mmCIF file of C-alpha atoms in Angstrom:
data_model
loop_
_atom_site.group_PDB
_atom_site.id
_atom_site.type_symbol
_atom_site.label_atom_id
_atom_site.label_comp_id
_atom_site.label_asym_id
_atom_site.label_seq_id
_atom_site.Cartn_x
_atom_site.Cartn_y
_atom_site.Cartn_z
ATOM 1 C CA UNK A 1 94.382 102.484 135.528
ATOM 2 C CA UNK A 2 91.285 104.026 134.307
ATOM 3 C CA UNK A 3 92.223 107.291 134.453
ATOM 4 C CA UNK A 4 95.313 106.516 132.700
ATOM 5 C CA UNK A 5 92.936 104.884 130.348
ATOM 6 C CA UNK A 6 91.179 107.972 129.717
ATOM 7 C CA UNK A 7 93.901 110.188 129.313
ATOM 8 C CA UNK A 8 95.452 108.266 126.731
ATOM 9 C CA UNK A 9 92.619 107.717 124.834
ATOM 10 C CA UNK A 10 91.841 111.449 124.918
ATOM 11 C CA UNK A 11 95.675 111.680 123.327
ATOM 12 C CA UNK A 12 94.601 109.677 120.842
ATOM 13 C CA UNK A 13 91.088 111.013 119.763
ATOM 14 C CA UNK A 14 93.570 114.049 118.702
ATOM 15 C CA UNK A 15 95.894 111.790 116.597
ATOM 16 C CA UNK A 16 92.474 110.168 115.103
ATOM 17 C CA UNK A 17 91.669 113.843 114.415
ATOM 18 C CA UNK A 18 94.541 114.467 112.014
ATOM 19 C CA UNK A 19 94.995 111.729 111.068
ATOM 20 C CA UNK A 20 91.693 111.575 109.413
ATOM 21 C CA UNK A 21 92.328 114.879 107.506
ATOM 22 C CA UNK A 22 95.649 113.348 105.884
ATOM 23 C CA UNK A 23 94.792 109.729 105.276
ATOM 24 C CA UNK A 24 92.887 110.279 101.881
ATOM 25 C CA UNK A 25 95.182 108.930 98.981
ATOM 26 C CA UNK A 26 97.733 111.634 97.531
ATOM 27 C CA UNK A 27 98.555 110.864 94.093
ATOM 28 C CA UNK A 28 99.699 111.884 90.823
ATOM 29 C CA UNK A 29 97.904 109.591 88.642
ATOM 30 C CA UNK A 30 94.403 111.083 88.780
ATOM 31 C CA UNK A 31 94.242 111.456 85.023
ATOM 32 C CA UNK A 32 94.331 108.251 84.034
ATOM 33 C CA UNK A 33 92.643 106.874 87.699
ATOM 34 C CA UNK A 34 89.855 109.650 87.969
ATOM 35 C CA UNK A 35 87.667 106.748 89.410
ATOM 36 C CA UNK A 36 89.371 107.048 93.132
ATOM 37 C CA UNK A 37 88.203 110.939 93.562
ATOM 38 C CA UNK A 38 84.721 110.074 91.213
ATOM 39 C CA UNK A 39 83.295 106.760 91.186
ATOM 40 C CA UNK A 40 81.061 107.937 88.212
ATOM 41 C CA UNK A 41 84.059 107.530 85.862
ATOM 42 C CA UNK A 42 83.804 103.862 85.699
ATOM 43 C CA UNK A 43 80.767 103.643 83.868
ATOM 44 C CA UNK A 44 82.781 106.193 81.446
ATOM 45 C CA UNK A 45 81.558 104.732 78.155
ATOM 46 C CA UNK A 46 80.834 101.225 79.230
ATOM 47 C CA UNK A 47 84.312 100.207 79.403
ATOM 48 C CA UNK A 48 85.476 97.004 81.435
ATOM 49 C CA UNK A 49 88.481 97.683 83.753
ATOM 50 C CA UNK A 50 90.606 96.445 86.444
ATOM 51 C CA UNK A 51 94.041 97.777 87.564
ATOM 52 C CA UNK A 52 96.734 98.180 90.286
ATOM 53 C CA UNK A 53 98.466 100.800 91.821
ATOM 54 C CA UNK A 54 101.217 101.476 93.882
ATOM 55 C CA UNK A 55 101.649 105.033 95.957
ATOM 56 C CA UNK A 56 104.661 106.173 98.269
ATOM 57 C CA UNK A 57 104.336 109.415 100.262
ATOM 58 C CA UNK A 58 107.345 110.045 101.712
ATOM 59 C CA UNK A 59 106.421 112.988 104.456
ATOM 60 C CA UNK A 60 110.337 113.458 105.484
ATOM 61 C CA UNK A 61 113.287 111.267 104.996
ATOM 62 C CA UNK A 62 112.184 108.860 108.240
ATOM 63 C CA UNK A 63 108.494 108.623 107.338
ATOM 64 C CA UNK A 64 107.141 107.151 104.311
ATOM 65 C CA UNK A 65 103.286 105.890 103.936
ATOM 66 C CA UNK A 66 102.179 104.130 101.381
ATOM 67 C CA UNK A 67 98.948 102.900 99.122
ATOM 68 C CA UNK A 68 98.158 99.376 97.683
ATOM 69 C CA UNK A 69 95.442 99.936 95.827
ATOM 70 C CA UNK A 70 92.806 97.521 93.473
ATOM 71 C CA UNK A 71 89.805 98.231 91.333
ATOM 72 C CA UNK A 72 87.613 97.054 88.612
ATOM 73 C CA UNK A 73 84.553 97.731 86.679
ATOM 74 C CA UNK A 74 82.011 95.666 84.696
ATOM 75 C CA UNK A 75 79.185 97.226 82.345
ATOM 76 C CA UNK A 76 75.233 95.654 81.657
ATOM 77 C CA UNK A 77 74.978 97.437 78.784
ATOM 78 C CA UNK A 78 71.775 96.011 78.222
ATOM 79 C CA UNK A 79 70.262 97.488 81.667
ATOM 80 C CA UNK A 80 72.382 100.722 81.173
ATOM 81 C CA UNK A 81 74.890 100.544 84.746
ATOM 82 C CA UNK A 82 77.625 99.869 85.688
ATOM 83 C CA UNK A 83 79.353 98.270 88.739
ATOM 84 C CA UNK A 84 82.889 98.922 90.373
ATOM 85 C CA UNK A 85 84.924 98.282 93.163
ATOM 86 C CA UNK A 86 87.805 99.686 94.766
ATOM 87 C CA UNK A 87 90.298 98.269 97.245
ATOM 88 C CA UNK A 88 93.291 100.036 99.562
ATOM 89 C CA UNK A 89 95.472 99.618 101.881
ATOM 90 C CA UNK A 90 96.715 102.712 103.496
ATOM 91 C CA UNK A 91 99.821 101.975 105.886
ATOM 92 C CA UNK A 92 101.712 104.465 108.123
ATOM 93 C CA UNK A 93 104.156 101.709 109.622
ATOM 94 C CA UNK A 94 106.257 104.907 111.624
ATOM 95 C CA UNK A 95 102.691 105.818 113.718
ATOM 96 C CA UNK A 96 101.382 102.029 113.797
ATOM 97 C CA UNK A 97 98.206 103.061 112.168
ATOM 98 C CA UNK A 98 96.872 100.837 109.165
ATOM 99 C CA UNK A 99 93.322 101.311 107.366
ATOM 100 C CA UNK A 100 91.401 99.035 104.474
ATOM 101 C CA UNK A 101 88.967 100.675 102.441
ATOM 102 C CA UNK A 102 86.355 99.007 100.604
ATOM 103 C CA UNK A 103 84.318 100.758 98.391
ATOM 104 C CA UNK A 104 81.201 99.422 95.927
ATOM 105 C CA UNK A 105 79.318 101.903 93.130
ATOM 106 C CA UNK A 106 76.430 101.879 91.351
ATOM 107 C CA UNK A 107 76.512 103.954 88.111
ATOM 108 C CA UNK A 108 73.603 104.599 85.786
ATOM 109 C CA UNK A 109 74.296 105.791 82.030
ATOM 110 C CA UNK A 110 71.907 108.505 80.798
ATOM 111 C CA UNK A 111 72.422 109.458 77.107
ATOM 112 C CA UNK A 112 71.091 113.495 77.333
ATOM 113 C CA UNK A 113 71.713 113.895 73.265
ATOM 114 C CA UNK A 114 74.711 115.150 70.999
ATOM 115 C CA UNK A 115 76.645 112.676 72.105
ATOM 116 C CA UNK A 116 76.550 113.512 75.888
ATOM 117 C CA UNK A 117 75.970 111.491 78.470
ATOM 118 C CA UNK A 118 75.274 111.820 82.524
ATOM 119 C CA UNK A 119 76.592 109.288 85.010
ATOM 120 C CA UNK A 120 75.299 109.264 88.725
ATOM 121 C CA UNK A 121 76.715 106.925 91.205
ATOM 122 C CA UNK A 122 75.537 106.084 94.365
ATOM 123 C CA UNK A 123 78.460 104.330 96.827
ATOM 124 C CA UNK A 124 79.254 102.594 99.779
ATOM 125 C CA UNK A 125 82.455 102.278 101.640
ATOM 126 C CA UNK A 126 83.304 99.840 104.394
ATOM 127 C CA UNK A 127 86.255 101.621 106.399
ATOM 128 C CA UNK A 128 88.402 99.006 109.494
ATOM 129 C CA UNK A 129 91.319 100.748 110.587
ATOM 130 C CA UNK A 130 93.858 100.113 113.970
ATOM 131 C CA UNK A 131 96.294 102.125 115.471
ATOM 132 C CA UNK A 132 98.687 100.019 117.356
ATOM 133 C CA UNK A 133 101.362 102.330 119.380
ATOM 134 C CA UNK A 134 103.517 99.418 120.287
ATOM 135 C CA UNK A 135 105.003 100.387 117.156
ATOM 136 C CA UNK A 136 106.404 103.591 117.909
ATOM 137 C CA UNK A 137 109.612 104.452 119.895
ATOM 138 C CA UNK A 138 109.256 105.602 123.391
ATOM 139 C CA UNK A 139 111.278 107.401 125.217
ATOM 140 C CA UNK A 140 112.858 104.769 127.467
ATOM 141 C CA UNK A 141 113.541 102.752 124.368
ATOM 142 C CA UNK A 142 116.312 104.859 123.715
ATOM 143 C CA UNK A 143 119.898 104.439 125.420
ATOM 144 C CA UNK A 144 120.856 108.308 124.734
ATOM 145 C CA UNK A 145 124.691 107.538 125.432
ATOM 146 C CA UNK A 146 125.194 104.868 122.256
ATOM 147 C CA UNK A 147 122.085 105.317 120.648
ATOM 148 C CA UNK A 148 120.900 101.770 121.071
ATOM 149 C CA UNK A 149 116.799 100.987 120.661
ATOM 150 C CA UNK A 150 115.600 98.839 122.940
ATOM 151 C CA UNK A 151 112.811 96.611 122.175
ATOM 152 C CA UNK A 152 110.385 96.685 125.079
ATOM 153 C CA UNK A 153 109.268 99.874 126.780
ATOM 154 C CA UNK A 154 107.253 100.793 130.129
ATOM 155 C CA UNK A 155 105.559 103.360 128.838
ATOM 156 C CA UNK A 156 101.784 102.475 129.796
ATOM 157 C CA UNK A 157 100.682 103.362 125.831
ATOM 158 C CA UNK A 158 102.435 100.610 125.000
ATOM 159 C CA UNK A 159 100.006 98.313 126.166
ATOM 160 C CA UNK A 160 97.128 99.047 123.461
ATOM 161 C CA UNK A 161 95.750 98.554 120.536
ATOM 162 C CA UNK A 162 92.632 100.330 119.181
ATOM 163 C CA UNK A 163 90.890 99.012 116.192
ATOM 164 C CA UNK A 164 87.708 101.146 114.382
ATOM 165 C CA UNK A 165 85.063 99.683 112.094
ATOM 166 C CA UNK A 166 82.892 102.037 109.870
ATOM 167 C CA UNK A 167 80.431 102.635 106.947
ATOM 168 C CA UNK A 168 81.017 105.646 104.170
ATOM 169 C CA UNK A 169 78.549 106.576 101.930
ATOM 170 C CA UNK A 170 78.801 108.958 99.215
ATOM 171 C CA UNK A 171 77.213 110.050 95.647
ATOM 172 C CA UNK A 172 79.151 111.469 92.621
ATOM 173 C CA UNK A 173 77.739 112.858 88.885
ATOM 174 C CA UNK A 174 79.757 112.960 85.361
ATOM 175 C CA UNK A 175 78.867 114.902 82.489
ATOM 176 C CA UNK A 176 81.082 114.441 79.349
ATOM 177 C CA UNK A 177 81.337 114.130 75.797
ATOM 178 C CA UNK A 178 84.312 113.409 73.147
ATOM 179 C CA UNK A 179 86.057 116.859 74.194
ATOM 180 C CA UNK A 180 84.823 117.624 77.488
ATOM 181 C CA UNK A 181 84.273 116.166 81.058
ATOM 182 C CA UNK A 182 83.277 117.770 84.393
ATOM 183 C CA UNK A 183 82.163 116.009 87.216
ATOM 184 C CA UNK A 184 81.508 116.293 91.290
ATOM 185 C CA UNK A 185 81.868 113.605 93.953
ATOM 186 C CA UNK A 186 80.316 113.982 97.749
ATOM 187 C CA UNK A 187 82.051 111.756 100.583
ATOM 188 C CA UNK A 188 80.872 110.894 103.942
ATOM 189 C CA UNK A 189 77.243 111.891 103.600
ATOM 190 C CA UNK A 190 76.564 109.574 107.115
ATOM 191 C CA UNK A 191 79.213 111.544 108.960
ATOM 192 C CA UNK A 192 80.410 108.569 110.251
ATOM 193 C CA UNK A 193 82.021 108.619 113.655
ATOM 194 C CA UNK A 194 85.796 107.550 113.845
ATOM 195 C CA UNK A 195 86.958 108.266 117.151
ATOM 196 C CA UNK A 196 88.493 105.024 118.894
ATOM 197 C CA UNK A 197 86.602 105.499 121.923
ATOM 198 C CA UNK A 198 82.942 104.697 121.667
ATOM 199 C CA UNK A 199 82.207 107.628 124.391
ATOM 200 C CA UNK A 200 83.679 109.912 122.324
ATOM 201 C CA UNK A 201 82.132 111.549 119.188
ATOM 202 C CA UNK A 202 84.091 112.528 116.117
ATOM 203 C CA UNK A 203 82.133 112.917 113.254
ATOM 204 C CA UNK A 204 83.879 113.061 109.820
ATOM 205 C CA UNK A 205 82.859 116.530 107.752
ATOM 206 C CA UNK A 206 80.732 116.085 104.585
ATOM 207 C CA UNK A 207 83.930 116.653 101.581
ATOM 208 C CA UNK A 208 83.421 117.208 98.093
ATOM 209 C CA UNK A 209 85.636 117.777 94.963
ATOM 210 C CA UNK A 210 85.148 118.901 91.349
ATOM 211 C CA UNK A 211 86.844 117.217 88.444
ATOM 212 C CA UNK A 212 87.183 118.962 84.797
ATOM 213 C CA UNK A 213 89.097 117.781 82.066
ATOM 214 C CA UNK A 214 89.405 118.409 77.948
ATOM 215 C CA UNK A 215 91.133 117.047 74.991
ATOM 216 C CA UNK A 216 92.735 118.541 72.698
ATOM 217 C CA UNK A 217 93.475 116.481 68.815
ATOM 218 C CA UNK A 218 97.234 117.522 68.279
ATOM 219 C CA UNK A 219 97.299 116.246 65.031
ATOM 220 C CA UNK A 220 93.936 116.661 63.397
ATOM 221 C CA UNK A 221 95.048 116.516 59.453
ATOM 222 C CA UNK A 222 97.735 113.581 59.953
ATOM 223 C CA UNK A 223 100.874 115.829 60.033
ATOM 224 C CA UNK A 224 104.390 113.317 59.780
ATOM 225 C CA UNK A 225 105.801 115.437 62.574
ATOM 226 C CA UNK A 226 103.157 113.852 65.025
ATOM 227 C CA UNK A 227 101.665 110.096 65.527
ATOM 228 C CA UNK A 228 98.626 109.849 64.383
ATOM 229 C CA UNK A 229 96.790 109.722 67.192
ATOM 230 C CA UNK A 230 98.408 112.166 69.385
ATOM 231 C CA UNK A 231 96.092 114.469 71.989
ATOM 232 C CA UNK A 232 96.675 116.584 74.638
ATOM 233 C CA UNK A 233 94.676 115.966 78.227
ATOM 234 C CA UNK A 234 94.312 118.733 80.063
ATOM 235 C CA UNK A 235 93.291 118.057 83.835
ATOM 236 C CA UNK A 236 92.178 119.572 87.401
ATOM 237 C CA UNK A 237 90.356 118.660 90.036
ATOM 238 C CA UNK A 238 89.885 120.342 93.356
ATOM 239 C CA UNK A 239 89.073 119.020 96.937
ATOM 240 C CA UNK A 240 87.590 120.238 99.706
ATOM 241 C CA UNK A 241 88.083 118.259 103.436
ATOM 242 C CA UNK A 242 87.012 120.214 106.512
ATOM 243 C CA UNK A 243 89.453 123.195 106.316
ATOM 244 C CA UNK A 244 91.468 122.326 103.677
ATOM 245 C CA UNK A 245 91.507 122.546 99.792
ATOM 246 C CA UNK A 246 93.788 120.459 97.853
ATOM 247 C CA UNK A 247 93.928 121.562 94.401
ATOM 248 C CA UNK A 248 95.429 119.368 91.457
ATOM 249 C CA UNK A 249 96.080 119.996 87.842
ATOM 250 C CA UNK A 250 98.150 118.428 85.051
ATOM 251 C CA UNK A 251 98.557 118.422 81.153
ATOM 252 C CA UNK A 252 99.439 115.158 79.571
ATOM 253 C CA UNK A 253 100.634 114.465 75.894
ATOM 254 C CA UNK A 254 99.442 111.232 74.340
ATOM 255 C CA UNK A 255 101.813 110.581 71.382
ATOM 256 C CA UNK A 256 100.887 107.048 69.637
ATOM 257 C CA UNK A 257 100.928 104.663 72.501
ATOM 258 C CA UNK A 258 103.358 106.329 74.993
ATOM 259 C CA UNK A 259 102.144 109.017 76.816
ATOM 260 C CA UNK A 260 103.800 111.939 78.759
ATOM 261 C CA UNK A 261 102.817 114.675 81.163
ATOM 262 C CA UNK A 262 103.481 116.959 84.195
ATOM 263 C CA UNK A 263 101.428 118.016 87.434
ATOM 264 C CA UNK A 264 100.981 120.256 89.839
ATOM 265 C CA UNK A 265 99.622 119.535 93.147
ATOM 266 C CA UNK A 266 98.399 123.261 95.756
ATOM 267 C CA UNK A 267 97.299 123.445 99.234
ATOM 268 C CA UNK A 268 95.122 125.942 101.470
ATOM 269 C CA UNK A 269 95.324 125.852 104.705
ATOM 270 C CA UNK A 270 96.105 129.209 106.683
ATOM 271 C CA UNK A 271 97.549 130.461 103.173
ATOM 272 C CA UNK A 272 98.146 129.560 99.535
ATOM 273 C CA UNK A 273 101.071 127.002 99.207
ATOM 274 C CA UNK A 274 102.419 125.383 95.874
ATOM 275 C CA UNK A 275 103.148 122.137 96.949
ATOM 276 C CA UNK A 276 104.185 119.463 94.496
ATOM 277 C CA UNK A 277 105.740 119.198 90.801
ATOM 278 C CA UNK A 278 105.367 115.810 89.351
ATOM 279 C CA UNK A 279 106.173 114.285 86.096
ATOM 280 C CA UNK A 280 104.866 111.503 84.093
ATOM 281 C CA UNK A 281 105.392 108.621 81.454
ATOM 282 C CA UNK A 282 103.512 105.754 80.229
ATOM 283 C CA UNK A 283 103.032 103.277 77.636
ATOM 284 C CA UNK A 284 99.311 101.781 76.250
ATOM 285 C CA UNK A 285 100.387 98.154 74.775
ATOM 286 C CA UNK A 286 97.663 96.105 73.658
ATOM 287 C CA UNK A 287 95.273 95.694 76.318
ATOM 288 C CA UNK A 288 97.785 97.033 78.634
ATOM 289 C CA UNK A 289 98.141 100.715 80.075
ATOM 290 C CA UNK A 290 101.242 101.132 81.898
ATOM 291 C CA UNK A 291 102.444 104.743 83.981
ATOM 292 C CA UNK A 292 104.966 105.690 86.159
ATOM 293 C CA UNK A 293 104.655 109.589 87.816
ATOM 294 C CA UNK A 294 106.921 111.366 90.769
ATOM 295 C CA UNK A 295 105.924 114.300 92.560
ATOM 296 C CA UNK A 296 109.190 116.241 93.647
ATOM 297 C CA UNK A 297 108.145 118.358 97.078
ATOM 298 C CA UNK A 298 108.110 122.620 96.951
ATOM 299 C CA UNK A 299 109.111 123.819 99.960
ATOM 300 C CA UNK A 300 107.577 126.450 101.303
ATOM 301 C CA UNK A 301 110.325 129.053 102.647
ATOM 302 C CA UNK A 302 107.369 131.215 104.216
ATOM 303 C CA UNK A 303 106.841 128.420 106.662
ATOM 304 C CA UNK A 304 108.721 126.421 108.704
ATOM 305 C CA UNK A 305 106.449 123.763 109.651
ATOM 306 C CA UNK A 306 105.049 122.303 105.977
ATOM 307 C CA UNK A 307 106.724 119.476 104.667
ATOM 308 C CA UNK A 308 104.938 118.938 101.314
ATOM 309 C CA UNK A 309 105.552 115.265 100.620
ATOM 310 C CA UNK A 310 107.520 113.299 97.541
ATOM 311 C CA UNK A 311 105.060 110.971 95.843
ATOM 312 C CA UNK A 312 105.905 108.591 93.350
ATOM 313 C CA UNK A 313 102.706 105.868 91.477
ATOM 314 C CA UNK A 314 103.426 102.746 89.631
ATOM 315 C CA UNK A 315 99.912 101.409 87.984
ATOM 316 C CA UNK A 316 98.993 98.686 85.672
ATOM 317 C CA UNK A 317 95.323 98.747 84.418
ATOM 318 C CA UNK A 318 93.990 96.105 81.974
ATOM 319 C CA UNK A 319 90.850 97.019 79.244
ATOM 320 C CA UNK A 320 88.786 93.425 78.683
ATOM 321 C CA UNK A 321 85.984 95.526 77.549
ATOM 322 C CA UNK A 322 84.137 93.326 74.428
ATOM 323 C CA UNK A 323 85.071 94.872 71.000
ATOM 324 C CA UNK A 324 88.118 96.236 72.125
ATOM 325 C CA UNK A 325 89.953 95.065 68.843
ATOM 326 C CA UNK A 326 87.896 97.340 66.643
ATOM 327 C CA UNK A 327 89.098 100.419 68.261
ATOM 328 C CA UNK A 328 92.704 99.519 69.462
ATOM 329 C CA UNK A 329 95.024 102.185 68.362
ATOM 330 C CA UNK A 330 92.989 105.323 68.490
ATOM 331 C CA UNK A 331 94.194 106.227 72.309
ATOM 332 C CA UNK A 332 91.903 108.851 72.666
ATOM 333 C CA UNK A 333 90.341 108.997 76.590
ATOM 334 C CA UNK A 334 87.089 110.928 76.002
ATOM 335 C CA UNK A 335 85.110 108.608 74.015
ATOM 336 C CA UNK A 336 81.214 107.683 73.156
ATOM 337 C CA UNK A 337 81.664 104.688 70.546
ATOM 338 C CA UNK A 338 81.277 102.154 73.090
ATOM 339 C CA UNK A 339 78.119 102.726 74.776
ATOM 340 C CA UNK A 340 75.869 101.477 71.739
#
């Protein structure tokens, strides 16, 4: 029993190994949710913020993952930080494997002149995740005659359950102004070790990613043709995890209060791959900001082996930031009014 023990776990200190390469959220709505690749952005200009979001990645037409995901920010704007804190649940229901993120940051707002400012963040992530196989289909499950799935199998693997606890620490910087933004985020700085196992050693690799981002006033004289306050927001950001770079770029119109855009989502792996095109809507009402986006998968004909996945968000955020009222209307993302 003990040697089966072994080998199984050994099986599964591989699947830990991918799995920990693909669990990070893939989504479309990074414009408007930079805060989930760079902390820093929720101490951009002192606003108060909490949201929700809802991700499906469908991987192929039997396996779908998805992302429940909560946040919220608060700004001292006397003592120049900000707090926030992010919540998800990451659930892979075909493989059994569940994880819950947890994740607190510290920003600090430096002002370095012409209406510029620098936001650091220090953060800390406490990771619990399980991988339970009795939730996948083994062979013996499976009458092959009239296709009939049996509930209980004898398959040894069966029998366990592995659950993981861990700590994540990581730093990220913003520099922006009423055009302009570019930041850089750093994850996993502990290397934490996420093998199942406690013999076994799998340290997660250091990842970073770069964000950039400007704003463009469509309608700077008050044309008729154009709402008033109508901008364009031009996006990328690029990732790197262990041997992979996940590159992600999109150009969103904000028109009045409804806002519209497209994305692009590339991969390197072995080679270059263009793996998403995703389009976007969504509506700003009051204190409200609503968006819907869908990623529709490029296949690769090159390979035969990459399955980029479909990805569709649904998020509601919420602005209770104090003087909200004086500036309702104006829609514009990049802004510095609020952090006097």
């Amino acid at each position: 029993m003990m040697v089966l023990k072994e080998k199984i776990l050994l099986i599964l200190t591989f699947i830990v190994i991918n799995l920990s390469y693909s669990q990070e959220m893939v989504f479309n709505s990074q414009p408007k949710l930079m805060h989930i690749s760079n902390p820093s952005y929720f101490g951009l200009n002192s606003w108060n913020r909490s949201g929700l979001l809802y991700n499906t990645t469908e991987i192929n037409p039997n396996e779908t993952q998805n992302n429940k995901f909560f946040y919220g920010s608060y700004s001292f704007d006397l003592l120049d930080f900000s707090l926030g804190i992010q919540f998800n649940n990451f659930n892979a229901p075909n493989i059994g494997y569940k994880k819950n993120d947890l994740n607190l940051s510290y920003i600090y707002k430096v002002e370095l002149g012409n209406d510029l400012w620098f936001l650091p963040s220090v953060n800390v992530g406490f990771v619990s995740k399980n991988l339970n196989p009795s939730n996948l289909i083994f062979e013996d499950q499976i009458n092959s005659i009239t296709g009939y799935i049996n509930q209980e199998s004898i398959d040894p693997l069966a029998d366990f359950f592995f659950a993981k606890n861990y700590t994540d620490l990581g730093a990220s910087f913003l520099v922006h102004s009423t055009d302009f933004l570019i930041g850089i985020n750093f994850d996993y700085l502990n290397q934490p070790n996420v093998a199942y196992d406690t013999d076994v050693e799998f340290l997660v690799p250091i990842s970073y990613g770069m964000q950039a981002a400007y704003e463009f006033n469509l309608n700077p004289y008050d044309r008729r043709f154009l709402p008033r306050y109508s901008y364009l927001y031009a996006y990328t950001s690029v990732r790197r995890d262990s041997e992979s770079i996940n590159i992600f770029s999109s150009q969103e119109f904000q028109l009045g209060e409804f806002s519209v855009g497209a994305n692009q989502q590339f991969g390197l792996f072995d080679n270059f791959s263009f793996l998403n095109l995703g389009l976007s809507v969504g509506l700003t009402y009051e204190n409200f900001d609503f968006g819907v986006s869908y990623a529709f998968s490029v296949q690769d004909l090159t390979t035969s082996y990459r399955y980029p996945p479909r990805i569709f968000d649904l998020f509601l955020s919420f602005d209770f930031s104090p003087f909200l009222r004086n500036r309702r209307g104006q829609y514009k993302r990049l802004q510095v009014d609020n952090y006097f």
